Amino acid sequence: MNKLTLTRPDDWHLHVRNGDILKTVLPYTARRFARAIIMPNLKPPVTTVDQALAYRREILAAVPSHLNFTPLMTLYLTAATSLEEIKKAAQSPYIHAFKLYPAGATTHSEAGVADIKSVYPIFEALEKYDIPLLIHGETAAADCDIFDREQAFIEQLLQAIVATFPALRIVLEHITTREAADFVLAASDRVAATLTPQHLLYNRNALLAGGIRPHFYCLPILKREHHRQALVTAATSGNPKFFLGTDSAPHPTHLKENACGCAGCFSAHAAIELYAEAFEQANALDKLEAFASFYGPDFYQLPRNSDTLTLIKSTWNVPDVYGSEAVAITPLKAGETLAWKIRD
Ligand code: NCD
Ligand code: ZN
């Protein structure tokens, strides 16, 4: 196949930051996707509707004028999230979800929740107002092996959340293990998952074999090959529980190439192209459109997009860095060749 026309896709998990980084990265997303679920883990976190509306305006101001792009805002759930704020979010057409970060689990999660049981009244309100709860599904327990943290979160916390709030819509974000895929499959249709390009394309050898490669360091961390295979099977299965969410998470290059490098892969520069590569490797290009363009809006109860995006088989070289001297960001596949390209 040399040409692939898709209903325009959306990105259901995206970090765009603010300030200079926002201006640098947003055009890459807006060129490919019509909408994106915007993660609220700024510093300080986006915890109120008013903050989210201000952030939304800043994002819209960074959209190139020839493109149409709609940011779908989320709020950062904390132990202090009030029931009034949840009601306000439910009434806002711009707020689409709350994001739960276990405190300490990932980048900018310090304001997250330490005792998940203590926020059950918040989950109850989200269930009542039918607002999706997006979950970073890793335990932050320091004594839990980093490769086991997703599975531990599912067993120790998520099973109970799903059982206690059966009507709550939940997205288990950026799943990385066979156990997570199996959990989502076995759960009701209120439970779905996003999948990133890096977890479909790479296993942990990319990060650690032959030298430490910090640009493959993201959370949840890349896992063994059999997990990657299970994720590819889930993504290409045609099951509407699994949809596209890049988790594109830009960080300045010098903070990743660092003795204590931070977590996050930047993939917005080639997001849909990377998924096309993963789906083609699995002989499943025919399953890409529904994964990228149908199942996400269906889950979020939003209309599917009506325009299209065309990919062509034509190689191009990924730059070593994006941005200027002030904000240099090293992308996934830096310096490598990609097979699929967006038609101008
Ligand atoms: C994300 C970030 O940098 O904000 N990092 C990451 O490794 N994925 C946070 C997150 O989604 O966990
Ligand atoms: Zn993320």
Short mmCIF file of C-alpha atoms and ligand atoms in Angstrom, two decimals:
data_model
loop_
_atom_site.label_atom_id
_atom_site.label_comp_id
_atom_site.label_asym_id
_atom_site.label_seq_id
_atom_site.Cartn_x
_atom_site.Cartn_y
_atom_site.Cartn_z
CA MET A 1 0.00 0.00 0.00
CA ASN A 2 1.46 3.39 -0.99
CA LYS A 3 -1.28 5.75 0.09
CA LEU A 4 -3.49 5.77 3.13
CA THR A 5 -6.36 8.20 3.61
CA LEU A 6 -7.80 8.28 7.11
CA THR A 7 -10.61 10.18 8.72
CA ARG A 8 -8.59 12.89 10.50
CA PRO A 9 -7.24 11.40 13.74
CA ASP A 10 -7.17 12.80 17.28
CA ASP A 11 -4.57 12.38 20.02
CA TRP A 12 -6.19 11.23 23.27
CA HIS A 13 -3.12 11.84 25.48
CA LEU A 14 -0.80 14.76 24.87
CA HIS A 15 1.61 17.01 26.77
CA VAL A 16 2.23 20.40 25.16
CA ARG A 17 3.60 22.31 28.21
CA ASN A 18 3.41 26.12 28.03
CA GLY A 19 5.57 29.08 27.00
CA ASP A 20 8.30 28.48 24.41
CA ILE A 21 7.97 24.69 24.40
CA LEU A 22 4.24 24.98 23.65
CA LYS A 23 4.93 27.26 20.69
CA THR A 24 7.61 24.86 19.44
CA VAL A 25 5.66 21.60 19.66
CA LEU A 26 2.01 22.46 19.07
CA PRO A 27 2.20 22.99 15.27
CA TYR A 28 3.34 19.36 14.81
CA THR A 29 0.26 18.05 16.58
CA ALA A 30 -2.10 20.55 14.90
CA ARG A 31 -0.84 19.51 11.47
CA ARG A 32 -1.85 15.89 12.07
CA PHE A 33 -4.66 15.84 14.58
CA ALA A 34 -7.96 17.70 14.83
CA ARG A 35 -8.15 17.46 18.62
CA ALA A 36 -6.07 16.34 21.56
CA ILE A 37 -6.67 15.58 25.20
CA ILE A 38 -4.29 17.99 26.92
CA MET A 39 -2.54 16.71 30.03
CA PRO A 40 -2.74 19.06 33.05
CA ASN A 41 0.67 18.33 34.61
CA LEU A 42 2.07 21.84 34.29
CA LYS A 43 3.99 23.46 37.10
CA PRO A 44 1.82 24.41 38.95
CA PRO A 45 -0.77 21.82 37.86
CA VAL A 46 -4.03 22.76 36.15
CA THR A 47 -6.50 22.00 38.92
CA THR A 48 -9.40 24.38 38.28
CA VAL A 49 -11.74 25.12 35.40
CA ASP A 50 -10.53 28.72 35.30
CA GLN A 51 -6.89 27.62 35.00
CA ALA A 52 -7.83 25.17 32.26
CA LEU A 53 -9.68 27.87 30.32
CA ALA A 54 -6.65 30.18 30.55
CA TYR A 55 -4.38 27.33 29.42
CA ARG A 56 -6.79 26.59 26.57
CA ARG A 57 -6.51 30.19 25.36
CA GLU A 58 -2.71 29.97 25.48
CA ILE A 59 -2.83 26.77 23.40
CA LEU A 60 -5.23 28.25 20.85
CA ALA A 61 -2.92 31.26 20.46
CA ALA A 62 -0.11 28.84 19.48
CA VAL A 63 -2.10 27.10 16.71
CA PRO A 64 -0.81 28.17 13.27
CA SER A 65 -3.47 30.29 11.59
CA HIS A 66 -3.96 27.94 8.61
CA LEU A 67 -4.79 24.96 10.83
CA ASN A 68 -7.88 23.93 12.79
CA PHE A 69 -7.08 22.39 16.13
CA THR A 70 -9.21 21.96 19.24
CA PRO A 71 -7.58 21.32 22.62
CA LEU A 72 -9.71 19.16 24.90
CA MET A 73 -8.88 20.22 28.43
CA THR A 74 -8.45 18.07 31.54
CA LEU A 75 -8.07 18.86 35.22
CA TYR A 76 -5.40 17.50 37.53
CA LEU A 77 -7.09 15.59 40.33
CA THR A 78 -5.71 16.25 43.81
CA ALA A 79 -6.81 15.38 47.32
CA ALA A 80 -8.10 18.97 47.47
CA THR A 81 -10.32 18.77 44.36
CA SER A 82 -13.71 20.02 45.52
CA LEU A 83 -17.12 18.70 44.57
CA GLU A 84 -18.02 22.22 43.40
CA GLU A 85 -15.09 22.19 40.97
CA ILE A 86 -16.23 18.84 39.59
CA LYS A 87 -19.73 20.22 39.09
CA LYS A 88 -18.25 23.27 37.36
CA ALA A 89 -16.16 20.99 35.11
CA ALA A 90 -19.24 18.94 34.25
CA GLN A 91 -21.01 22.10 33.12
CA SER A 92 -18.09 23.35 31.00
CA PRO A 93 -18.06 22.30 27.32
CA TYR A 94 -14.24 22.61 27.37
CA ILE A 95 -13.37 20.17 30.17
CA HIS A 96 -13.39 16.53 29.10
CA ALA A 97 -11.77 14.57 31.91
CA PHE A 98 -9.89 14.50 35.21
CA LYS A 99 -6.40 13.02 35.39
CA LEU A 100 -5.25 10.93 38.33
CA TYR A 101 -1.53 10.79 39.04
CA PRO A 102 -0.43 8.67 41.99
CA ALA A 103 1.88 11.09 43.86
CA GLY A 104 5.47 10.58 42.77
CA ALA A 105 4.66 8.18 39.90
CA THR A 106 5.90 10.36 37.02
CA THR A 107 6.94 13.80 35.74
CA HIS A 108 5.25 16.61 37.70
CA SER A 109 3.15 14.26 39.80
CA GLU A 110 4.14 15.74 43.17
CA ALA A 111 0.66 17.23 43.50
CA GLY A 112 -0.92 13.85 42.77
CA VAL A 113 -2.79 11.58 45.13
CA ALA A 114 -0.90 9.72 47.86
CA ASP A 115 -3.84 7.79 49.30
CA ILE A 116 -6.15 6.73 46.48
CA LYS A 117 -8.90 5.54 48.83
CA SER A 118 -9.13 9.06 50.24
CA VAL A 119 -10.34 10.42 46.89
CA TYR A 120 -13.16 7.89 46.44
CA PRO A 121 -15.73 10.70 47.03
CA ILE A 122 -14.20 12.44 44.00
CA PHE A 123 -14.52 9.28 41.89
CA GLU A 124 -18.14 9.03 43.03
CA ALA A 125 -18.80 12.56 41.78
CA LEU A 126 -17.06 11.87 38.45
CA GLU A 127 -19.22 8.78 38.09
CA LYS A 128 -22.36 10.78 38.88
CA TYR A 129 -21.54 13.49 36.32
CA ASP A 130 -20.20 10.92 33.82
CA ILE A 131 -16.82 12.65 33.48
CA PRO A 132 -14.03 10.30 32.37
CA LEU A 133 -11.22 9.56 34.83
CA LEU A 134 -7.84 9.22 33.13
CA ILE A 135 -5.33 7.22 35.13
CA HIS A 136 -1.55 7.09 35.17
CA GLY A 137 -1.59 3.45 36.21
CA GLU A 138 1.61 2.93 38.15
CA THR A 139 2.19 2.48 41.84
CA ALA A 140 4.65 5.01 43.23
CA ALA A 141 5.77 2.66 46.01
CA ALA A 142 9.54 3.07 46.22
CA ASP A 143 10.03 -0.61 47.05
CA CYS A 144 8.19 -1.79 43.93
CA ASP A 145 10.44 -2.71 40.98
CA ILE A 146 10.03 -0.11 38.25
CA PHE A 147 9.16 -2.80 35.68
CA ASP A 148 6.35 -4.13 37.93
CA ARG A 149 4.69 -0.84 38.82
CA GLU A 150 1.88 -0.97 36.27
CA GLN A 151 0.85 -4.50 37.17
CA ALA A 152 1.05 -3.64 40.89
CA PHE A 153 -1.20 -0.62 40.40
CA ILE A 154 -3.78 -2.75 38.60
CA GLU A 155 -3.81 -5.42 41.29
CA GLN A 156 -3.58 -3.17 44.33
CA LEU A 157 -5.72 -0.21 43.29
CA LEU A 158 -7.38 -0.31 39.89
CA GLN A 159 -9.35 -3.52 40.33
CA ALA A 160 -10.97 -2.02 43.42
CA ILE A 161 -11.71 1.31 41.71
CA VAL A 162 -13.39 -0.40 38.77
CA ALA A 163 -15.39 -2.68 41.07
CA THR A 164 -16.49 0.19 43.33
CA PHE A 165 -17.48 2.58 40.52
CA PRO A 166 -18.87 0.36 37.76
CA ALA A 167 -20.39 3.25 35.79
CA LEU A 168 -17.27 5.45 35.92
CA ARG A 169 -15.63 5.86 32.52
CA ILE A 170 -11.92 5.15 32.94
CA VAL A 171 -9.00 5.40 30.52
CA LEU A 172 -5.92 3.53 31.64
CA GLU A 173 -3.35 5.73 29.95
CA HIS A 174 -0.32 4.60 27.94
CA ILE A 175 -0.52 0.92 28.85
CA THR A 176 2.74 -1.01 28.66
CA THR A 177 2.09 -4.60 29.73
CA ARG A 178 0.19 -7.69 28.69
CA GLU A 179 -1.46 -7.60 32.12
CA ALA A 180 -2.83 -4.12 31.46
CA ALA A 181 -4.17 -5.10 28.04
CA ASP A 182 -5.79 -8.20 29.55
CA PHE A 183 -7.30 -6.18 32.39
CA VAL A 184 -8.86 -3.67 30.00
CA LEU A 185 -10.16 -6.45 27.76
CA ALA A 186 -11.85 -8.21 30.66
CA ALA A 187 -13.38 -5.02 32.08
CA SER A 188 -16.70 -3.49 31.07
CA ASP A 189 -17.04 -1.17 28.11
CA ARG A 190 -16.62 1.78 30.51
CA VAL A 191 -12.89 0.95 30.69
CA ALA A 192 -10.53 1.73 27.81
CA ALA A 193 -6.81 2.34 27.23
CA THR A 194 -4.50 4.50 25.17
CA LEU A 195 -1.36 3.19 23.47
CA THR A 196 1.75 5.19 22.59
CA PRO A 197 3.96 4.80 19.52
CA GLN A 198 7.04 4.05 21.61
CA HIS A 199 5.39 1.17 23.44
CA LEU A 200 4.20 -0.32 20.13
CA LEU A 201 7.59 0.05 18.43
CA TYR A 202 10.19 -0.62 21.14
CA ASN A 203 11.00 -2.89 24.02
CA ARG A 204 13.35 -2.10 26.91
CA ASN A 205 16.44 -3.06 24.92
CA ALA A 206 16.05 0.21 23.02
CA LEU A 207 16.58 2.00 26.32
CA LEU A 208 19.28 -0.13 27.90
CA ALA A 209 21.12 -2.52 25.56
CA GLY A 210 24.51 -1.33 24.34
CA GLY A 211 24.34 1.91 26.31
CA ILE A 212 21.75 4.03 28.09
CA ARG A 213 19.61 5.94 25.60
CA PRO A 214 17.73 8.57 27.58
CA HIS A 215 15.40 9.58 24.76
CA PHE A 216 13.67 6.22 25.16
CA TYR A 217 13.10 6.85 28.85
CA CYS A 218 9.44 7.48 29.55
CA LEU A 219 6.98 6.37 32.19
CA PRO A 220 5.64 3.77 32.35
CA ILE A 221 9.06 2.46 31.31
CA LEU A 222 9.46 0.31 28.18
CA LYS A 223 8.96 -3.37 28.98
CA ARG A 224 10.00 -6.79 27.61
CA GLU A 225 9.30 -7.84 24.03
CA HIS A 226 6.37 -10.11 24.90
CA HIS A 227 4.59 -7.11 26.42
CA ARG A 228 5.21 -5.06 23.28
CA GLN A 229 3.72 -7.87 21.23
CA ALA A 230 0.63 -7.97 23.43
CA LEU A 231 0.18 -4.21 22.98
CA VAL A 232 0.47 -4.50 19.20
CA THR A 233 -2.13 -7.25 19.28
CA ALA A 234 -4.45 -5.04 21.33
CA ALA A 235 -3.95 -1.96 19.14
CA THR A 236 -4.52 -3.87 15.91
CA SER A 237 -7.37 -6.05 17.20
CA GLY A 238 -10.14 -3.72 16.12
CA ASN A 239 -11.41 -3.64 19.70
CA PRO A 240 -12.79 -0.14 20.45
CA LYS A 241 -11.33 -0.22 23.98
CA PHE A 242 -7.88 0.56 22.57
CA PHE A 243 -7.18 3.89 20.91
CA LEU A 244 -4.46 6.37 20.04
CA GLY A 245 -2.78 8.50 22.70
CA THR A 246 0.78 9.50 21.92
CA ASP A 247 1.87 10.69 25.37
CA SER A 248 4.19 12.97 23.40
CA ALA A 249 6.03 14.57 26.32
CA PRO A 250 8.64 17.13 25.25
CA HIS A 251 11.59 17.93 27.49
CA PRO A 252 14.63 20.05 26.64
CA THR A 253 17.40 17.78 25.35
CA HIS A 254 19.81 18.77 28.13
CA LEU A 255 17.36 17.61 30.80
CA LYS A 256 17.11 14.18 29.20
CA GLU A 257 20.82 13.79 28.42
CA ASN A 258 21.57 14.21 32.08
CA ALA A 259 22.90 12.18 35.01
CA CYS A 260 19.27 12.14 36.22
CA GLY A 261 17.38 12.38 32.95
CA CYS A 262 13.68 13.14 33.04
CA ALA A 263 10.90 10.91 31.70
CA GLY A 264 9.03 11.50 28.45
CA CYS A 265 9.42 10.86 24.70
CA PHE A 266 8.65 13.60 22.16
CA SER A 267 6.73 12.04 19.26
CA ALA A 268 4.39 14.78 18.00
CA HIS A 269 6.69 15.54 15.02
CA ALA A 270 5.78 12.17 13.47
CA ALA A 271 3.00 10.78 15.60
CA ILE A 272 0.67 9.27 13.01
CA GLU A 273 3.61 8.22 10.84
CA LEU A 274 5.03 6.21 13.76
CA TYR A 275 1.72 4.45 14.33
CA ALA A 276 1.54 3.68 10.60
CA GLU A 277 4.94 2.06 10.90
CA ALA A 278 3.83 -0.07 13.86
CA PHE A 279 0.57 -1.11 12.18
CA GLU A 280 2.33 -1.91 8.90
CA GLN A 281 4.86 -4.11 10.72
CA ALA A 282 1.87 -6.01 12.11
CA ASN A 283 0.23 -6.23 8.69
CA ALA A 284 -2.71 -4.29 10.07
CA LEU A 285 -2.76 -0.94 8.26
CA ASP A 286 -6.47 -1.55 7.64
CA LYS A 287 -7.02 -1.26 11.42
CA LEU A 288 -5.26 2.09 11.81
CA GLU A 289 -8.17 4.39 10.96
CA ALA A 290 -10.53 3.08 13.62
CA PHE A 291 -7.75 3.08 16.26
CA ALA A 292 -6.68 6.62 15.38
CA SER A 293 -9.94 8.26 14.41
CA PHE A 294 -13.05 6.37 15.60
CA TYR A 295 -12.67 4.67 18.98
CA GLY A 296 -11.37 7.73 20.85
CA PRO A 297 -14.26 10.08 19.99
CA ASP A 298 -16.72 7.24 20.52
CA PHE A 299 -15.44 6.67 24.05
CA TYR A 300 -15.40 10.41 24.85
CA GLN A 301 -18.89 10.76 23.32
CA LEU A 302 -17.71 13.32 20.78
CA PRO A 303 -18.40 13.34 17.03
CA ARG A 304 -15.86 11.70 14.74
CA ASN A 305 -13.99 14.16 12.52
CA SER A 306 -15.37 14.70 9.04
CA ASP A 307 -12.23 15.70 7.12
CA THR A 308 -9.33 13.42 6.23
CA LEU A 309 -5.56 13.08 6.44
CA THR A 310 -3.53 11.31 3.75
CA LEU A 311 -0.27 9.46 4.33
CA ILE A 312 2.00 8.45 1.47
CA LYS A 313 4.81 5.92 1.34
CA SER A 314 7.77 8.23 0.94
CA THR A 315 10.88 8.22 3.10
CA TRP A 316 12.01 11.26 5.05
CA ASN A 317 14.71 11.94 7.61
CA VAL A 318 13.77 12.91 11.13
CA PRO A 319 15.84 15.91 12.29
CA ASP A 320 18.22 15.45 15.22
CA VAL A 321 16.46 18.20 17.16
CA TYR A 322 13.39 20.37 16.93
CA GLY A 323 13.13 23.94 18.15
CA SER A 324 15.68 26.67 18.53
CA GLU A 325 18.81 26.99 20.58
CA ALA A 326 16.70 28.10 23.55
CA VAL A 327 14.38 25.07 23.38
CA ALA A 328 16.06 22.12 21.71
CA ILE A 329 13.95 18.94 21.83
CA THR A 330 15.23 15.58 20.66
CA PRO A 331 12.45 13.59 18.97
CA LEU A 332 11.76 9.89 18.82
CA LYS A 333 13.67 8.43 15.82
CA ALA A 334 16.05 11.42 15.79
CA GLY A 335 18.34 11.15 12.77
CA GLU A 336 16.52 8.09 11.44
CA THR A 337 14.40 7.51 8.35
CA LEU A 338 10.63 7.08 8.39
CA ALA A 339 8.67 5.31 5.68
CA TRP A 340 5.36 7.19 5.87
CA LYS A 341 4.89 10.87 5.29
CA ILE A 342 1.94 13.25 5.46
CA ARG A 343 0.82 14.47 2.08
CA ASP A 344 0.99 18.28 1.87
C1 NCD B 1 5.13 12.59 31.06
C2 NCD B 1 5.62 14.03 31.13
O1 NCD B 1 6.80 14.27 30.80
O2 NCD B 1 4.83 14.92 31.45
N1 NCD B 1 6.28 11.71 31.05
C3 NCD B 1 6.31 10.44 30.61
O3 NCD B 1 7.33 9.79 30.78
N2 NCD B 1 5.29 9.87 30.02
C4 NCD B 1 4.22 12.31 32.19
C5 NCD B 1 3.44 11.03 32.03
O4 NCD B 1 2.55 10.95 31.18
O5 NCD B 1 3.71 10.08 32.76
ZN ZN B 2 1.52 11.47 29.69
#
